Amino acid sequence: MPAPTRRSFLALGALALLCGCTSGPDKARRPAVEDADRPLRLRQLAATDALLADYDAVLAANPGDADRLGNLRDDVVQHREALAQSLPAASPASSPAASPSASSPAARTVADLAAAELRTAGLRLADLAAASPALARMLASASASGAAHAAALGDTGPIAADGPSPAPSASAAADTEALQSALAAEHAAVYGYGVVGAFLPAGPQREDGRAAYAAHQSRRDAWQRLLAAGGASPTAAAPGYRLPFPVKDAATAGQLAAHLEIQLTAAYADLCATTALRPQAATALRECTLRAAHWGADLPALPGLTPADPADPAPTTGAG
């Protein structure tokens, strides 16, 4: 997908503060973590190479789609580079991609390519439980990107991952802290969507806004219940939030919706680093990524892992 613009990272000022990304893994632990992650990275690299081979085959058969498919393929190359970071012996991303595995049919059409994206997104999720926190964040982000690619190619079907998701829990202190941050982000998103809905015209846009508003209310309520069940006091919503720019019509309302979803991807990428909440966090990350794309956001190759541009202009005061 296209590289993110400055504007794609503007969002509620308070939400940006609540959704700071976690730092990288502790250097003292990195060698052991990398050794444990190595089989997962190699497996994911093989799947990524197969997907790149599919892109090459479909690009060759559809030269008129070169711009659209090429942009999506560039994202997959970035996924590969991220996976290969601690594998110096791995072939560079610029080398010819490996042939697809015998178990997966080679893509010949754009529809085949969309199916391959969903299949690869499922493989990312299947390795979440065994991955280190840093790799889990990357895999969940790449899976969300794959879902967005598939949607852009016309396939909005579900992603299949191996095995059922465990029941969510937030007993560990780190899990609780990350969940509180996600809850705070959802509080801000609910507030923001209240503003969005006031400026959308009757029809499909307003219905989309209502659906997103309801989805964030539901996610907020689920996190509150989970925290309370674990004995924690859920973070309360602020009385109001400062908007990053004035919202005065449907166009700026749609922009705000896109920005809200972009910021939420950072909170959920961080939540993917927890141990007990990874499946639920990955689902939330994917849903926010898909909604951001629906509202017209320029998504980075790895949603939630790209920091905001520090040169962005300061937010202006809106409703609050």
Coordinates of C-alpha atoms in Angstrom, one line a residue:
M1 CA 0.0 0.0 0.0
P2 CA 1.1 3.6 -0.4
A3 CA 3.5 5.0 2.2
P4 CA 1.7 6.9 5.0
T5 CA 1.3 10.6 4.6
R6 CA 1.8 13.1 7.4
R7 CA -1.9 13.6 7.7
S8 CA -2.5 9.9 8.2
F9 CA -0.9 10.0 11.6
L10 CA -2.9 13.0 13.0
A11 CA -5.5 11.9 15.5
L12 CA -7.1 12.8 18.8
G13 CA -4.2 14.4 20.8
A14 CA -5.1 12.5 23.9
L15 CA -5.4 9.3 21.9
A16 CA -1.9 9.7 20.5
L17 CA -0.5 10.0 24.1
L18 CA -2.5 6.9 25.2
C19 CA -1.3 4.7 22.4
G20 CA 2.5 5.0 22.6
C21 CA 4.3 2.0 21.0
T22 CA 6.5 -0.2 23.2
S23 CA 10.2 -0.2 22.8
G24 CA 12.1 -3.1 21.4
P25 CA 13.1 -6.2 23.3
D26 CA 15.7 -5.9 26.1
K27 CA 19.1 -6.2 24.5
A28 CA 20.3 -8.5 27.2
R29 CA 17.7 -11.0 26.3
R30 CA 17.8 -10.6 22.5
P31 CA 20.1 -13.5 21.5
A32 CA 17.9 -16.1 23.4
V33 CA 14.7 -14.5 22.0
E34 CA 16.1 -14.5 18.5
D35 CA 17.1 -18.2 18.8
A36 CA 13.6 -19.1 20.0
D37 CA 12.0 -17.1 17.2
R38 CA 14.3 -18.4 14.4
P39 CA 12.1 -21.4 13.4
L40 CA 9.0 -19.1 13.3
R41 CA 10.8 -16.5 11.2
L42 CA 12.1 -19.1 8.7
R43 CA 8.6 -20.6 8.4
Q44 CA 7.1 -17.1 7.9
L45 CA 9.8 -16.2 5.4
A46 CA 9.0 -19.2 3.3
A47 CA 5.3 -18.2 3.3
T48 CA 6.2 -14.7 2.4
D49 CA 8.4 -15.8 -0.5
A50 CA 5.5 -17.9 -1.8
L51 CA 3.2 -14.9 -1.6
L52 CA 5.8 -12.8 -3.5
A53 CA 6.0 -15.5 -6.2
D54 CA 2.2 -15.3 -6.4
Y55 CA 2.4 -11.5 -6.9
D56 CA 5.0 -12.0 -9.6
A57 CA 2.8 -14.5 -11.5
V58 CA -0.3 -12.3 -11.3
L59 CA 1.6 -9.2 -12.2
A60 CA 3.0 -10.9 -15.3
A61 CA -0.6 -12.0 -16.3
N62 CA -2.1 -8.6 -15.5
P63 CA 0.3 -5.8 -16.6
G64 CA -2.6 -3.3 -16.6
D65 CA -2.8 -3.7 -12.8
A66 CA 0.9 -3.1 -12.2
D67 CA 0.5 0.1 -10.1
R68 CA -2.1 -1.4 -7.7
L69 CA -0.5 -4.8 -7.4
G70 CA 3.0 -3.3 -7.3
N71 CA 2.1 -1.2 -4.3
L72 CA 0.7 -4.1 -2.4
R73 CA 3.8 -6.3 -3.3
D74 CA 6.0 -3.5 -1.9
D75 CA 4.3 -4.0 1.4
V76 CA 5.0 -7.7 1.3
V77 CA 8.6 -7.0 0.6
Q78 CA 8.7 -4.9 3.8
H79 CA 7.1 -7.7 5.7
R80 CA 9.9 -10.0 4.5
E81 CA 12.6 -7.5 5.5
A82 CA 11.1 -7.3 9.0
L83 CA 11.1 -11.0 9.3
A84 CA 14.6 -11.4 8.1
Q85 CA 16.1 -8.8 10.4
S86 CA 17.8 -11.3 12.8
L87 CA 18.5 -13.9 10.1
P88 CA 21.7 -12.6 8.3
A89 CA 21.9 -15.9 6.4
A90 CA 18.5 -15.4 4.8
S91 CA 18.4 -14.4 1.2
P92 CA 17.8 -10.6 0.6
A93 CA 14.4 -9.4 -0.2
S94 CA 15.5 -8.3 -3.7
S95 CA 16.3 -11.9 -4.7
P96 CA 13.9 -14.0 -6.7
A97 CA 11.0 -15.3 -4.6
A98 CA 10.8 -18.9 -3.9
S99 CA 8.1 -21.0 -5.6
P100 CA 4.8 -21.5 -3.7
S101 CA 4.6 -24.6 -1.7
A102 CA 3.0 -27.7 -3.2
S103 CA 0.2 -27.5 -0.7
S104 CA -1.0 -24.1 -2.0
P105 CA -2.1 -23.6 -5.6
A106 CA -0.2 -21.0 -7.5
A107 CA -2.1 -17.7 -8.0
R108 CA -3.1 -17.0 -11.6
T109 CA -5.8 -14.3 -11.1
V110 CA -6.3 -11.3 -8.8
A111 CA -8.9 -13.4 -7.0
D112 CA -6.3 -16.1 -6.4
L113 CA -3.9 -13.5 -5.1
A114 CA -6.5 -12.2 -2.6
A115 CA -7.0 -15.8 -1.4
A116 CA -3.2 -16.2 -1.0
E117 CA -3.1 -13.0 1.1
L118 CA -5.8 -14.3 3.4
R119 CA -4.1 -17.7 3.6
T120 CA -0.8 -16.1 4.5
A121 CA -2.5 -13.8 7.0
G122 CA -3.8 -16.9 8.7
L123 CA -0.3 -18.4 8.9
R124 CA 0.9 -15.3 10.7
L125 CA -1.8 -15.7 13.3
A126 CA -1.0 -19.4 13.7
D127 CA 2.5 -18.6 15.0
L128 CA 1.4 -15.8 17.5
A129 CA 1.3 -17.9 20.6
A130 CA 4.8 -19.2 20.2
A131 CA 6.4 -15.9 19.2
S132 CA 8.3 -13.5 21.4
P133 CA 6.5 -10.2 22.2
A134 CA 8.3 -8.3 19.5
L135 CA 7.7 -10.9 16.8
A136 CA 4.1 -11.3 17.9
R137 CA 3.5 -7.6 17.3
M138 CA 5.1 -7.9 13.9
L139 CA 3.1 -11.0 12.9
A140 CA -0.2 -9.5 14.0
S141 CA 0.6 -6.3 12.1
A142 CA 1.6 -8.2 8.9
S143 CA -1.6 -10.3 9.2
A144 CA -3.7 -7.2 9.5
S145 CA -1.9 -5.8 6.4
G146 CA -2.6 -9.0 4.5
A147 CA -6.3 -8.7 5.4
A148 CA -6.3 -5.1 4.1
H149 CA -4.6 -6.3 0.9
A150 CA -7.2 -9.0 0.4
A151 CA -10.0 -6.5 0.8
A152 CA -8.3 -4.1 -1.7
L153 CA -8.2 -7.1 -4.1
G154 CA -11.9 -7.8 -3.6
D155 CA -12.0 -10.5 -0.9
T156 CA -13.3 -9.6 2.5
G157 CA -13.6 -13.1 3.8
P158 CA -12.5 -14.3 7.2
I159 CA -9.0 -15.3 8.1
A160 CA -8.5 -18.9 9.3
A161 CA -5.9 -19.6 11.9
D162 CA -5.0 -23.0 13.4
G163 CA -6.7 -23.8 16.6
P164 CA -9.3 -22.1 18.8
S165 CA -8.5 -18.8 20.5
P166 CA -8.0 -19.2 24.3
A167 CA -10.4 -17.4 26.7
P168 CA -9.1 -13.9 27.3
S169 CA -7.6 -13.0 30.6
A170 CA -5.5 -10.2 32.0
S171 CA -3.9 -11.5 35.2
A172 CA -0.3 -10.5 34.6
A173 CA 0.6 -6.9 35.5
A174 CA 2.0 -6.3 32.0
D175 CA -1.2 -7.6 30.4
T176 CA -3.3 -5.4 32.6
E177 CA -1.2 -2.3 31.8
A178 CA -1.5 -2.9 28.1
L179 CA -5.2 -3.6 28.3
Q180 CA -5.7 -0.4 30.3
S181 CA -4.0 1.6 27.5
A182 CA -6.2 -0.1 24.9
L183 CA -9.3 0.7 27.0
A184 CA -8.2 4.4 27.2
A185 CA -7.7 4.5 23.5
E186 CA -11.2 3.0 23.0
H187 CA -12.7 5.7 25.3
A188 CA -11.2 8.3 23.1
A189 CA -12.3 6.6 19.9
V190 CA -15.9 6.4 21.1
Y191 CA -15.8 10.1 21.8
G192 CA -14.3 10.8 18.4
Y193 CA -16.9 8.8 16.6
G194 CA -19.6 10.8 18.4
V195 CA -18.2 13.8 16.6
V196 CA -17.8 11.9 13.3
G197 CA -21.4 10.8 13.3
A198 CA -22.7 14.4 13.8
F199 CA -21.3 15.4 10.4
L200 CA -22.0 12.4 8.2
P201 CA -25.0 12.7 5.9
A202 CA -27.9 10.2 6.0
G203 CA -27.1 7.1 4.0
P204 CA -24.3 4.6 3.7
Q205 CA -21.7 6.9 5.3
R206 CA -23.7 7.5 8.4
E207 CA -24.5 3.8 8.7
D208 CA -20.8 3.1 8.5
G209 CA -20.1 5.6 11.2
R210 CA -22.8 4.1 13.4
A211 CA -21.4 0.6 12.9
A212 CA -17.9 1.7 13.8
Y213 CA -19.2 3.7 16.8
A214 CA -21.0 0.6 18.0
A215 CA -18.0 -1.7 17.4
H216 CA -15.8 0.6 19.6
Q217 CA -18.4 0.8 22.3
S218 CA -18.6 -3.0 22.3
R219 CA -14.8 -3.4 22.5
R220 CA -14.6 -0.8 25.2
D221 CA -17.2 -2.6 27.3
A222 CA -15.5 -6.0 26.8
W223 CA -12.2 -4.6 28.1
Q224 CA -13.9 -3.0 31.1
R225 CA -15.5 -6.3 32.0
L226 CA -12.3 -8.2 31.5
L227 CA -10.3 -5.8 33.7
A228 CA -13.0 -5.8 36.4
A229 CA -13.1 -9.6 36.4
G230 CA -9.3 -9.6 37.0
G231 CA -9.7 -7.3 40.0
A232 CA -8.5 -4.1 38.3
S233 CA -10.3 -0.8 38.2
P234 CA -10.9 0.0 34.5
T235 CA -9.6 3.3 33.3
A236 CA -12.3 5.9 33.1
A237 CA -13.1 8.0 30.1
A238 CA -12.0 11.7 30.2
P239 CA -14.8 14.3 30.2
G240 CA -13.8 15.3 26.7
Y241 CA -10.9 15.0 24.2
R242 CA -9.2 17.6 22.1
L243 CA -9.6 17.0 18.3
P244 CA -6.5 17.3 16.0
F245 CA -8.3 19.6 13.6
P246 CA -11.8 21.1 13.2
V247 CA -14.5 18.8 12.0
K248 CA -17.0 20.8 10.0
D249 CA -18.3 18.5 7.2
A250 CA -18.5 14.9 6.0
A251 CA -15.0 15.1 4.4
T252 CA -13.3 16.1 7.6
A253 CA -15.5 13.7 9.6
G254 CA -14.2 10.8 7.4
Q255 CA -10.7 12.0 7.9
L256 CA -11.1 12.0 11.6
A257 CA -12.5 8.4 11.5
A258 CA -9.5 7.3 9.5
H259 CA -7.1 8.9 12.0
L260 CA -8.8 7.4 15.0
E261 CA -8.4 3.9 13.5
I262 CA -4.8 4.5 12.6
Q263 CA -4.0 5.5 16.2
L264 CA -5.9 2.5 17.6
T265 CA -3.7 0.1 15.6
A266 CA -0.7 1.3 17.7
A267 CA -2.6 0.4 20.9
Y268 CA -3.5 -3.0 19.6
A269 CA 0.0 -3.7 18.3
D270 CA 1.2 -3.2 21.8
L271 CA -1.5 -5.4 23.2
C272 CA -0.3 -8.2 20.9
A273 CA 2.9 -8.3 22.9
T274 CA 1.0 -9.6 25.9
T275 CA 0.7 -13.4 26.4
A276 CA -2.9 -14.0 27.3
L277 CA -4.6 -11.5 25.0
R278 CA -2.8 -12.0 21.7
P279 CA -5.6 -13.5 19.7
Q280 CA -8.1 -10.8 20.8
A281 CA -5.6 -8.0 20.2
A282 CA -4.7 -9.3 16.8
T283 CA -8.4 -9.4 15.9
A284 CA -8.9 -5.8 17.1
L285 CA -5.7 -4.7 15.2
R286 CA -7.1 -6.2 12.0
E287 CA -10.5 -4.7 12.4
C288 CA -9.1 -1.2 13.0
T289 CA -6.8 -1.6 10.0
L290 CA -9.7 -2.6 7.8
R291 CA -11.8 0.3 9.0
A292 CA -8.9 2.7 8.5
A293 CA -8.6 1.6 4.9
H294 CA -12.4 1.9 4.5
W295 CA -12.2 5.5 5.6
G296 CA -9.4 6.2 3.1
A297 CA -6.3 6.1 5.3
D298 CA -2.9 5.6 3.7
L299 CA -1.8 2.5 5.6
P300 CA 1.8 1.7 6.3
A301 CA 3.1 -1.8 5.4
L302 CA 3.0 -2.7 9.1
P303 CA -0.1 -1.1 10.7
G304 CA 0.5 0.0 14.3
L305 CA 4.3 -0.3 14.1
T306 CA 5.1 2.9 12.2
P307 CA 5.6 5.9 14.7
A308 CA 3.9 9.2 14.1
D309 CA 6.0 11.8 12.3
P310 CA 7.4 14.1 15.0
A311 CA 7.2 17.0 12.5
D312 CA 3.4 16.8 12.3
P313 CA 1.8 20.2 13.2
A314 CA 0.4 20.6 16.7
P315 CA -3.2 19.6 17.1
T316 CA -5.8 22.4 17.2
T317 CA -8.5 22.6 19.7
G318 CA -11.9 21.2 18.8
A319 CA -14.8 19.8 20.8
G320 CA -13.7 18.8 24.3

